[in-house]
XYZ file of C-alpha atoms in Angstrom:
729
model
C 0.003 -0.002 0.000
C 1.470 3.380 -1.005
C 0.989 6.658 0.823
C -1.279 9.370 -0.602
C 1.777 11.706 -0.566
C 3.301 9.795 -3.493
C 0.113 10.059 -5.577
C -0.102 13.794 -4.906
C 3.576 14.398 -5.646
C 3.735 12.453 -8.918
C 0.424 13.952 -10.076
C 1.683 17.467 -9.340
C 4.923 16.948 -11.263
C 3.044 15.458 -14.221
C 0.727 18.472 -14.357
C 3.653 20.919 -14.284
C 5.618 19.061 -16.949
C 2.643 19.043 -19.302
C 3.076 22.807 -19.669
C 6.743 22.644 -20.763
C 7.624 22.749 -24.488
C 9.973 20.129 -25.903
C 12.042 22.793 -27.705
C 13.200 24.099 -24.331
C 14.640 20.768 -23.174
C 18.294 21.475 -24.075
C 18.229 24.861 -22.385
C 16.701 23.431 -19.211
C 19.058 20.451 -19.178
C 22.130 22.679 -19.339
C 20.917 24.722 -16.377
C 19.990 21.642 -14.359
C 23.462 20.183 -14.922
C 25.184 23.190 -13.399
C 22.987 23.142 -10.318
C 20.487 25.911 -11.113
C 16.742 25.451 -10.463
C 15.060 26.590 -13.658
C 11.613 25.530 -14.875
C 11.788 21.749 -14.409
C 13.538 21.935 -11.069
C 10.943 24.481 -9.986
C 8.161 22.055 -10.953
C 9.715 19.464 -8.646
C 10.057 22.077 -5.911
C 6.436 23.239 -6.296
C 5.179 19.680 -5.994
C 7.269 19.119 -2.893
C 6.152 22.378 -1.313
C 2.724 20.810 -0.854
C 4.282 19.006 2.119
C 5.754 19.963 5.466
C 9.531 19.516 5.992
C 8.950 16.243 7.857
C 6.632 15.001 5.117
C 9.203 15.904 2.444
C 11.815 13.875 4.268
C 9.445 10.893 4.469
C 8.523 11.317 0.784
C 12.145 11.219 -0.406
C 12.775 8.175 1.737
C 9.713 6.420 0.315
C 10.698 7.409 -3.209
C 14.143 5.805 -2.921
C 12.539 2.549 -1.782
C 9.675 2.258 -4.283
C 9.031 -1.299 -5.457
C 7.760 -2.458 -8.833
C 4.324 -3.183 -7.305
C 4.146 0.308 -5.846
C 5.169 1.886 -9.167
C 2.357 -0.070 -10.833
C -0.232 1.153 -8.282
C 0.780 4.816 -8.727
C 0.780 4.319 -12.508
C -2.845 3.195 -12.387
C -3.832 5.981 -9.997
C -2.566 8.899 -12.106
C -2.724 7.359 -15.581
C 0.940 7.297 -16.700
C 3.493 4.585 -17.464
C 5.829 3.036 -14.912
C 8.778 4.273 -17.002
C 7.459 7.826 -16.698
C 7.280 7.515 -12.904
C 10.799 6.098 -12.781
C 12.048 9.130 -14.745
C 10.379 11.506 -12.269
C 11.939 9.535 -9.434
C 15.408 9.844 -10.957
C 15.082 13.532 -11.634
C 13.795 14.213 -8.107
C 16.727 12.340 -6.595
C 19.097 14.282 -8.891
C 17.551 17.490 -7.563
C 18.228 16.370 -3.992
C 21.729 15.188 -4.948
C 20.854 11.651 -4.016
C 22.115 10.615 -7.461
C 24.728 12.084 -9.818
C 24.353 12.570 -13.580
C 26.015 14.456 -16.415
C 24.430 16.939 -18.806
C 23.621 14.417 -21.574
C 21.924 12.018 -19.194
C 19.787 14.803 -17.709
C 18.915 16.029 -21.197
C 17.676 12.563 -22.246
C 15.717 12.236 -19.029
C 14.089 15.647 -19.416
C 13.151 14.963 -23.015
C 11.431 11.707 -22.057
C 9.590 13.393 -19.174
C 8.288 16.339 -21.196
C 7.440 14.304 -24.279
C 5.585 11.776 -22.141
C 3.775 14.505 -20.200
C 2.444 15.899 -23.471
C 0.926 12.510 -24.261
C -0.221 11.686 -20.731
C -3.817 12.767 -20.378
C -6.618 11.443 -18.181
C -8.915 9.004 -19.925
C -12.545 9.658 -19.036
C -15.107 7.081 -20.228
C -18.564 8.475 -20.954
C -21.982 6.893 -20.925
C -24.057 5.557 -23.798
C -26.039 8.718 -24.530
C -22.923 10.817 -24.947
C -22.807 13.105 -27.956
C -19.739 14.991 -29.187
C -19.506 18.330 -27.429
C -21.433 17.261 -24.329
C -18.512 17.223 -21.939
C -15.378 18.224 -23.816
C -15.231 21.598 -22.079
C -13.563 23.114 -25.123
C -16.002 26.006 -25.290
C -16.243 26.842 -21.603
C -17.036 30.533 -21.266
C -16.973 33.295 -18.645
C -14.507 34.915 -16.269
C -14.851 32.461 -13.395
C -13.390 29.331 -14.903
C -10.124 27.757 -15.937
C -9.338 24.897 -18.259
C -6.848 22.797 -16.440
C -6.365 19.317 -17.831
C -6.093 17.796 -21.286
C -8.423 14.811 -21.436
C -9.219 11.927 -23.700
C -12.892 11.027 -23.690
C -13.520 7.377 -24.505
C -16.833 7.075 -26.348
C -19.220 4.108 -26.069
C -18.200 2.823 -29.522
C -14.544 2.693 -28.461
C -13.485 5.800 -30.361
C -11.964 8.772 -28.586
C -12.074 12.540 -28.674
C -9.794 15.089 -27.052
C -10.831 18.049 -24.952
C -10.177 19.818 -21.680
C -11.588 19.563 -18.204
C -12.472 22.781 -16.406
C -12.996 24.436 -13.054
C -15.781 26.991 -12.685
C -15.918 29.181 -9.597
C -18.773 31.485 -8.606
C -18.141 33.401 -5.384
C -15.108 33.099 -3.136
C -13.079 29.898 -3.192
C -10.504 29.831 -0.361
C -6.832 30.018 -1.304
C -4.845 26.841 -0.662
C -1.264 28.131 -0.679
C 1.244 27.247 2.050
C 0.181 30.278 4.116
C -3.433 29.093 4.248
C -3.206 25.317 4.547
C -2.006 23.256 7.476
C -2.388 19.519 7.837
C -5.738 17.959 6.878
C -4.044 15.048 5.050
C -6.065 12.508 7.030
C -9.281 14.400 6.324
C -8.538 14.489 2.591
C -7.871 10.766 2.556
C -11.080 10.158 4.494
C -13.053 12.218 1.934
C -11.471 10.072 -0.783
C -12.646 6.943 0.952
C -16.189 8.260 1.486
C -16.578 9.366 -2.124
C -15.609 5.946 -3.374
C -18.911 4.667 -1.983
C -21.097 7.804 -1.600
C -22.014 10.250 -4.328
C -22.997 13.072 -1.989
C -21.033 14.292 1.007
C -21.549 17.144 3.483
C -18.514 18.535 5.310
C -19.931 19.981 8.530
C -18.486 21.870 11.480
C -18.546 25.039 13.534
C -17.842 28.390 11.967
C -14.156 28.932 11.269
C -13.154 25.263 11.338
C -12.018 25.408 7.726
C -14.787 23.521 5.911
C -14.486 25.608 2.760
C -10.689 25.468 2.830
C -10.787 21.690 3.138
C -13.175 21.501 0.172
C -10.857 23.771 -1.824
C -7.889 21.547 -0.951
C -9.848 18.569 -2.225
C -10.501 20.366 -5.508
C -6.744 20.859 -5.827
C -6.333 17.127 -5.348
C -8.908 16.420 -8.085
C -7.164 18.872 -10.398
C -3.875 17.041 -10.025
C -5.374 13.635 -10.637
C -7.691 14.448 -13.491
C -10.623 12.120 -14.044
C -13.490 14.640 -13.918
C -14.827 16.363 -17.010
C -15.415 19.519 -14.978
C -15.483 20.957 -11.463
C -18.224 23.424 -10.504
C -17.728 25.493 -7.345
C -20.579 27.707 -6.160
C -20.561 29.745 -2.966
C -24.176 29.978 -1.873
C -25.825 33.199 -0.751
C -29.366 34.250 0.124
C -30.238 35.272 -3.446
C -29.370 32.016 -5.173
C -32.032 29.694 -6.597
C -31.763 26.353 -8.374
C -31.967 28.003 -11.813
C -28.800 29.943 -10.947
C -26.905 26.730 -10.248
C -28.195 24.833 -13.275
C -28.016 27.892 -15.526
C -24.399 28.784 -14.765
C -23.441 25.105 -15.062
C -24.908 24.862 -18.577
C -23.612 28.301 -19.571
C -20.028 27.542 -18.638
C -20.202 24.445 -20.834
C -21.381 26.571 -23.751
C -24.882 25.036 -23.615
C -26.856 28.041 -22.406
C -30.573 27.376 -21.976
C -32.849 30.166 -23.197
C -35.395 31.454 -20.656
C -34.117 28.998 -18.075
C -36.178 30.619 -15.336
C -39.387 29.684 -17.142
C -38.719 25.976 -16.715
C -40.623 24.253 -13.966
C -38.245 23.285 -11.194
C -38.682 19.557 -11.830
C -38.056 19.946 -15.585
C -34.942 22.043 -15.015
C -33.611 19.533 -12.522
C -34.219 16.689 -14.956
C -32.070 18.479 -17.559
C -29.404 19.137 -14.956
C -29.340 15.582 -13.622
C -29.279 14.121 -17.123
C -26.127 16.102 -17.844
C -24.534 14.934 -14.585
C -25.255 11.363 -15.688
C -23.536 11.781 -19.042
C -20.005 12.072 -17.692
C -18.259 12.664 -14.354
C -18.553 16.153 -12.889
C -17.682 17.336 -9.391
C -19.995 19.929 -7.802
C -19.261 21.914 -4.646
C -22.017 23.935 -2.981
C -20.157 25.959 -0.367
C -21.729 27.800 2.570
C -24.911 25.755 2.106
C -26.212 26.549 5.593
C -27.361 29.880 4.122
C -30.248 28.034 2.439
C -31.268 25.844 5.359
C -34.248 26.261 7.672
C -32.710 25.573 11.080
C -36.223 25.486 12.617
C -37.277 22.692 10.245
C -34.633 19.976 10.500
C -32.175 21.847 8.210
C -34.302 21.467 5.093
C -33.665 23.900 2.213
C -35.794 27.041 2.212
C -35.873 27.264 -1.600
C -37.446 24.977 -4.201
C -35.240 22.522 -6.055
C -32.452 22.090 -3.554
C -34.321 19.350 -1.692
C -34.547 17.412 -4.965
C -30.860 18.070 -5.598
C -29.989 16.526 -2.230
C -32.106 13.464 -2.960
C -30.862 12.985 -6.517
C -27.266 13.419 -5.415
C -27.832 10.814 -2.730
C -29.384 8.388 -5.200
C -26.460 8.959 -7.520
C -25.998 10.132 -11.057
C -23.283 8.209 -12.826
C -19.763 9.055 -11.704
C -20.555 12.649 -10.734
C -20.162 13.729 -7.110
C -21.679 16.530 -5.011
C -19.940 18.067 -1.995
C -21.735 20.402 0.427
C -20.085 22.518 3.105
C -22.444 23.541 5.891
C -22.645 24.146 9.643
C -25.225 21.357 9.815
C -25.934 18.448 7.490
C -28.713 19.397 5.038
C -31.818 17.260 4.626
C -34.385 16.884 1.863
C -38.112 17.329 2.482
C -38.300 13.587 3.129
C -35.398 13.692 5.572
C -32.813 12.185 3.213
C -29.291 13.451 3.885
C -25.914 13.180 2.176
C -23.163 11.320 3.996
C -22.037 13.600 6.834
C -18.365 14.190 7.557
C -17.913 16.442 10.590
C -14.545 18.103 11.006
C -13.056 19.653 14.098
C -9.754 21.315 14.751
C -6.371 20.670 13.220
C -4.246 17.829 14.464
C -1.530 18.777 16.970
C 1.332 18.807 14.477
C -0.531 20.947 11.918
C -1.797 23.319 14.604
C 1.704 23.934 15.980
C 2.987 24.371 12.428
C 0.317 27.058 11.905
C 1.349 28.897 15.067
C 5.043 28.692 14.160
C 4.506 29.855 10.607
C 2.408 32.777 11.825
C 5.299 33.921 13.980
C 4.999 32.452 17.480
C 8.337 31.364 18.987
C 7.179 30.126 22.387
C 8.168 26.637 23.632
C 6.285 23.663 22.244
C 4.618 22.925 25.578
C 2.969 26.371 25.594
C 1.887 26.038 21.987
C 0.522 22.582 22.736
C -1.540 24.016 25.592
C -2.998 26.614 23.216
C -3.888 23.875 20.754
C -5.556 21.810 23.506
C -7.554 24.740 24.867
C -8.758 25.828 21.416
C -9.467 22.311 20.211
C -7.198 23.062 17.240
C -9.812 25.476 15.822
C -7.956 27.116 12.888
C -9.496 30.582 13.153
C -9.105 30.620 16.941
C -5.387 29.843 16.568
C -4.924 32.463 13.839
C -6.580 35.112 16.012
C -4.579 33.974 19.030
C -1.394 34.830 17.133
C -2.697 38.407 16.781
C -3.239 38.634 20.533
C 0.343 37.595 21.203
C 2.066 39.550 18.447
C 0.187 42.840 18.729
C -0.134 43.224 22.504
C 1.787 43.375 25.753
C 0.483 40.060 27.063
C 2.574 36.942 26.695
C 1.129 33.677 25.438
C 1.388 32.368 29.000
C -0.712 35.299 30.264
C -3.363 34.672 27.613
C -3.483 30.957 28.300
C -4.139 31.649 31.961
C -7.182 33.853 31.181
C -9.996 31.372 31.865
C -12.669 33.597 30.311
C -11.186 33.002 26.862
C -11.347 29.250 26.984
C -14.976 28.701 28.002
C -17.828 28.351 25.500
C -17.133 29.231 21.870
C -13.391 29.843 22.068
C -12.984 31.356 18.594
C -15.694 33.941 19.360
C -14.069 34.786 22.714
C -10.656 35.350 21.142
C -12.221 37.362 18.326
C -13.900 39.597 20.904
C -10.585 40.248 22.635
C -8.758 40.943 19.370
C -11.504 43.315 18.243
C -11.573 45.250 21.491
C -7.889 45.289 22.383
C -5.828 44.867 19.199
C -7.684 46.977 16.631
C -7.837 50.728 16.417
C -11.098 52.597 15.886
C -10.641 52.947 12.124
C -10.011 49.223 11.742
C -13.143 48.415 13.741
C -15.229 50.798 11.616
C -13.969 49.359 8.357
C -14.895 45.833 9.447
C -18.378 47.074 10.322
C -18.796 48.703 6.916
C -17.743 45.523 5.122
C -20.206 43.483 7.202
C -23.106 45.505 5.754
C -22.685 43.874 2.367
C -23.867 40.405 1.370
C -21.019 39.858 -1.094
C -17.350 40.854 -1.526
C -17.105 44.549 -2.387
C -14.397 46.995 -3.608
C -12.905 49.867 -1.639
C -15.372 52.269 -3.251
C -18.329 50.454 -1.667
C -16.696 50.591 1.779
C -16.002 54.321 1.378
C -19.626 54.852 0.329
C -20.890 53.130 3.506
C -18.559 55.291 5.615
C -19.783 58.502 3.907
C -17.054 60.726 5.326
C -14.424 62.912 3.621
C -11.831 61.148 5.803
C -12.705 57.776 4.296
C -11.130 57.965 0.864
C -10.569 54.838 -1.202
C -6.851 55.176 -0.459
C -7.529 55.183 3.279
C -9.812 52.144 2.898
C -7.049 50.225 1.119
C -4.406 51.125 3.724
C -6.672 50.183 6.639
C -7.767 47.018 4.849
C -4.127 46.018 4.336
C -3.537 46.306 8.072
C -6.627 44.183 8.818
C -5.589 41.604 6.252
C -2.200 41.284 7.985
C -4.099 40.731 11.232
C -6.189 37.976 9.601
C -9.397 39.931 10.192
C -10.184 40.669 6.554
C -9.953 38.722 3.286
C -9.391 39.992 -0.218
C -10.177 38.352 -3.550
C -9.107 40.389 -6.553
C -10.156 43.954 -5.742
C -12.981 42.905 -3.424
C -12.958 42.621 0.383
C -14.933 40.199 2.539
C -14.972 38.644 6.005
C -15.017 35.088 7.285
C -18.563 34.365 8.487
C -17.725 34.307 12.220
C -16.061 37.714 11.964
C -18.782 39.054 9.686
C -21.612 38.163 12.104
C -19.700 39.477 15.104
C -18.825 42.901 13.702
C -22.262 43.460 12.154
C -23.747 43.181 15.632
C -21.309 45.934 16.707
C -22.480 48.349 14.025
C -24.232 51.397 15.418
C -26.895 53.161 13.327
C -27.325 50.294 10.883
C -30.265 52.056 9.241
C -28.089 54.985 8.207
C -25.378 52.775 6.742
C -27.819 50.501 4.923
C -29.254 53.628 3.275
C -25.756 54.535 2.123
C -25.135 51.010 0.833
C -28.444 51.185 -1.037
C -27.402 54.433 -2.707
C -24.026 52.966 -3.606
C -25.719 50.210 -5.609
C -28.222 52.611 -7.193
C -25.344 54.780 -8.410
C -23.729 51.863 -10.255
C -24.383 51.966 -14.020
C -26.688 49.329 -15.491
C -25.991 47.614 -18.827
C -27.827 49.162 -21.764
C -29.215 45.751 -22.611
C -30.205 43.575 -19.671
C -30.263 39.856 -20.385
C -29.623 38.017 -17.108
C -30.148 38.394 -13.382
C -26.495 39.377 -12.988
C -27.167 42.479 -15.087
C -29.583 43.728 -12.407
C -27.661 42.400 -9.408
C -26.999 45.969 -8.220
C -30.758 46.686 -8.119
C -31.430 43.477 -6.165
C -28.740 44.445 -3.659
C -30.093 48.030 -3.450
C -33.551 46.590 -2.699
C -32.063 44.446 0.106
C -30.393 47.435 1.745
C -33.522 49.596 1.411
C -35.483 46.893 3.278
C -32.752 46.603 5.926
C -32.990 50.400 6.351
C -36.788 49.988 6.708
C -37.268 52.217 3.667
C -39.934 49.989 2.189
C -41.389 52.599 -0.162
C -37.932 53.104 -1.617
C -37.521 49.340 -1.970
C -40.781 49.022 -3.905
C -39.773 51.959 -6.123
C -36.587 50.062 -6.991
C -38.780 47.173 -8.188
C -41.240 49.201 -10.224
C -39.455 52.405 -11.280
C -36.465 50.455 -12.633
C -38.775 47.856 -14.199
C -36.885 45.195 -12.284
C -40.062 43.108 -11.992
C -40.501 43.123 -15.771
C -36.936 41.919 -16.357
C -37.140 39.148 -13.786
C -40.549 38.046 -15.035
C -39.306 37.995 -18.640
C -36.313 35.840 -17.650
C -38.447 33.593 -15.481
C -36.765 34.487 -12.167
C -39.997 33.998 -10.247
C -38.392 32.916 -6.983
C -36.394 36.156 -6.878
C -39.622 38.061 -7.454
C -41.180 36.237 -4.501
C -38.283 37.376 -2.313
C -38.399 40.978 -3.545
C -42.148 41.344 -3.022
C -42.016 39.571 0.355
C -39.339 42.027 1.481
C -41.797 44.945 1.367
C -44.619 43.092 3.129
C -45.113 42.699 6.907
C -44.240 39.481 8.701
C -47.820 38.231 8.365
C -48.620 39.232 4.790
C -52.376 39.193 5.345
C -53.023 40.313 8.921
C -50.313 42.794 9.926
C -50.355 46.497 9.113
C -48.869 47.222 5.646
C -45.303 48.551 5.568
C -45.916 50.607 2.418
C -47.382 54.104 2.538
C -49.857 53.407 -0.261
C -52.536 50.774 0.242
C -52.940 50.610 -3.539
C -49.235 49.745 -3.950
C -49.537 47.208 -1.136
C -52.426 45.544 -2.973
C -50.458 45.602 -6.230
C -47.540 43.838 -4.513
C -49.902 41.160 -3.170
C -51.323 40.609 -6.661
C -47.873 40.438 -8.260
C -46.737 38.029 -5.572
C -49.730 35.895 -6.532
C -48.539 35.954 -10.147
C -45.053 34.854 -9.099
C -46.428 31.931 -7.067
C -48.693 30.980 -9.952
C -45.741 30.901 -12.327
C -43.909 28.687 -9.829
C -46.828 26.264 -9.957
C -48.090 27.111 -6.462
C -51.603 27.972 -7.615
C -53.438 27.546 -4.304
C -50.971 29.932 -2.662
C -51.427 32.385 -5.543
C -55.194 32.368 -4.948
C -54.677 33.499 -1.343
C -52.776 36.569 -2.552
C -55.228 37.334 -5.380
C -58.159 37.263 -2.960
C -56.466 39.572 -0.466
C -55.465 41.947 -3.276
C -59.090 41.864 -4.526
C -60.370 42.902 -1.106
C -57.988 45.884 -1.067
C -58.925 46.937 -4.645
C -62.601 46.977 -3.669
C -61.889 48.763 -0.399
C -60.058 51.658 -2.112
C -62.335 51.738 -5.185
C -59.633 50.663 -7.641
C -61.839 49.223 -10.411
C -58.957 48.440 -12.769
C -57.113 46.598 -9.997
C -60.328 44.783 -9.107
C -60.733 43.626 -12.692
C -57.140 42.420 -12.856
C -57.486 40.387 -9.665
C -60.752 38.824 -10.871
C -58.984 37.889 -14.102
C -56.054 36.428 -12.124
C -58.455 34.339 -10.056
C -60.119 33.103 -13.230
C -56.751 31.965 -14.604
C -55.857 30.296 -11.295
C -59.096 28.288 -11.090
C -58.746 27.394 -14.762
C -55.283 25.995 -14.001
C -56.798 23.934 -11.213
C -59.394 22.535 -13.635
C -62.317 24.345 -11.963
C -63.587 25.792 -15.263
C -67.074 26.856 -14.200
C -65.600 28.840 -11.274
C -63.059 30.390 -13.657
C -65.876 31.520 -15.971
C -67.578 33.324 -13.080
C -64.431 35.336 -12.358
C -63.784 36.044 -16.061
C -67.345 37.340 -16.532
C -67.093 39.629 -13.487
C -63.738 40.914 -14.776
C -65.250 41.481 -18.243
C -68.035 43.652 -16.792
C -65.468 45.903 -15.094
C -63.239 46.152 -18.190
C -66.195 47.312 -20.263
C -67.370 49.680 -17.510
C -64.028 51.521 -17.298
C -63.275 51.332 -21.029
C -60.277 49.047 -20.636
C -60.166 47.571 -24.154
C -57.007 45.507 -23.577
C -58.505 44.034 -20.400
C -61.741 43.320 -22.283
C -59.802 41.493 -24.980
C -57.970 39.426 -22.368
C -61.186 38.419 -20.611
C -62.908 37.443 -23.892
C -59.922 35.361 -24.945
C -59.798 33.566 -21.605
C -63.553 32.889 -21.764
C -62.888 31.331 -25.171
C -60.379 29.000 -23.509
C -62.799 28.126 -20.728
C -65.635 27.185 -23.090
C -63.181 25.250 -25.235
C -62.214 23.251 -22.140
C -65.931 22.515 -21.597
C -66.200 21.260 -25.201
C -68.448 24.164 -26.313
C -66.515 24.913 -29.479
C -68.929 27.359 -31.136
C -69.165 29.481 -28.013
C -65.384 29.377 -27.620
C -64.883 30.627 -31.200
C -67.416 33.409 -30.585
C -65.356 34.685 -27.652
C -62.047 34.297 -29.523
C -63.403 36.292 -32.448
C -64.615 39.029 -30.115
C -61.166 39.243 -28.556
C -59.531 39.177 -32.007
C -61.592 42.168 -33.117
C -60.382 44.150 -30.104
C -56.772 42.983 -30.586
C -56.772 44.302 -34.172
C -58.470 47.526 -33.087
C -55.850 48.338 -30.413
C -53.043 46.704 -32.432
C -52.054 44.261 -29.698
C -50.090 41.434 -31.380
C -50.267 39.308 -28.240
C -54.086 39.147 -28.301
C -54.131 38.696 -32.097
C -51.695 35.756 -32.039
C -53.465 34.163 -29.080
C -56.864 34.243 -30.745
C -55.778 33.275 -34.243
C -53.860 30.251 -32.981
C -56.609 29.128 -30.621
C -59.333 29.477 -33.283
C -57.316 27.145 -35.513
C -56.711 24.844 -32.546
C -60.340 24.393 -31.524
C -61.413 23.921 -35.133
C -58.815 21.140 -35.430
C -59.780 19.471 -32.168
C -56.834 17.776 -30.514
C -54.316 20.521 -31.245
C -52.895 22.349 -28.226
C -54.085 25.872 -27.562
C -52.309 28.745 -25.804
C -53.092 28.746 -22.096
C -54.307 32.194 -21.069
C -54.063 35.955 -21.494
C -53.045 38.185 -18.593
């Protein structure tokens, strides 16, 4: 049995060598022979740097003693020949001066390594319904992905095609460099073992234990091995829905689905799961606790994710799904992925972390810190700040019993915040905590709203916080680890004021001239969130209607987002509590629109509740047009439920109002829908009579929607058996 270290090392060297051109061999060989460390030597060094000094020593020892059986096992694991592995072994031992060689010998060795690396690609078999282009990854698009491995896809008929695997990342994926990663070898090997037998896994643990980092380390391991057609990483937030996950997955493969939001959840999931069955993909849904209802057995709050959990558990081909979450998620039926709880770092890794971060105290003191903290990574990182930036010694801190009771990481964070940060640093953390996503310096300055807080000052202060491990940065955007984020947000004074400023920051951002996806209106969605948090509900509803955000989201089929936006401007009890909006008419309009969103999501009974309440308000305030619209909505809802006679009653009442107020478009809609209703009852002549009445109005007001609806449905009912268009709204 070989150690996992050897698999990781050989896989890392193979990946690095695959990038080297054969024409550079002579140049590299000459440098290697005189003791320099150019490209190839650096590849060896990079692969070795994955390990601690002790692990490196063990690795070299194991490498010198590799047997033929062990070479064969590694060969099968990473998909290269035994001769190739022997060449890597020789070159590594040359690098460590365990063997001697002249220039010509090194040149021959290098040439074989690089030439072989060019040919060595993972072989990924695909299932019987595979079609060329399904999983090659050659046309992966977008800013958040990287093609990383040449692959050979073996087709069912035995032929092959070449392509590339890919990694797609949406949101923050933790860095896995030497400064961020300590230990976790046993955990990685355990995940390997679990995923051999389980297709869905949830890494669980307290905040700050490194769940996301461990998942990111595992993705690195996958990247080195090959074997997956693609890796999809998605950091979950409150705004995500299942169409976002499936949509970005298909888009990054170059298979964008038009109007994806208009698919029923079950149909969209069927498309998604079919693709996951075609060839092996690896999906990571990070920060999944954001979507869970902790009051309801950790079941997802949003449609589709429960089915995803169940389907992942049942299995789809060789694809795998990995969740990271505080608690293990469950489907509506209580089905859960395999749970893998993680705790603190092992003793050796924890002490290595403390040493690398700058502590020089004796091992026995460091070991006491590790014991008291349970090896919690964030607690140890923050502990370093207490020691380095203050007058207290580690011994003093370890003797402070108040730090080591309860949630240790939160206790240490509290002490760092109060005693090791200056006022400007504390304020900046509070401003960052306002935002739901990573933001640039300009957003932080906007939340501060002070001449003193320039973007330059934000960057300088942020740099200091980053050095103190209190702030993270990805690209130009700043964010906080969730434990820190929750803590500092609770320290923020006058949240209403700062949420107003954050709202204005997003409203000031330019919108694309042509909006085509939810991401194009992300700034408006965020502005709406901050307006609600500032209790400026009238402003929030203006963001929906004045910017025509509701029209965009409805056109793209983002009905779940519409539900969340409308719910944000309603009281806790939508039907019984006092309205939050200043206008009762607008409140009624929101209720009606929320009914439309639920209807489009297939939740018709729920839609009826909102239509009826909106109808009561329209009648109360004398809004005849609104009353007619709600009656028409109720007619459509009952028609969808198959209660046609009841639908006709509502359509007829709505028709009376449309004629009374001279609403010709509304009149045309009601007549067309009455045509549908009588068609459903088998009264064809009466149906045609209503369609023709609606068609006359459609031509009169030049409404192509009514015209097309009626013309198609007249043909349909005359040729009984053809499908007709559903309804006019």
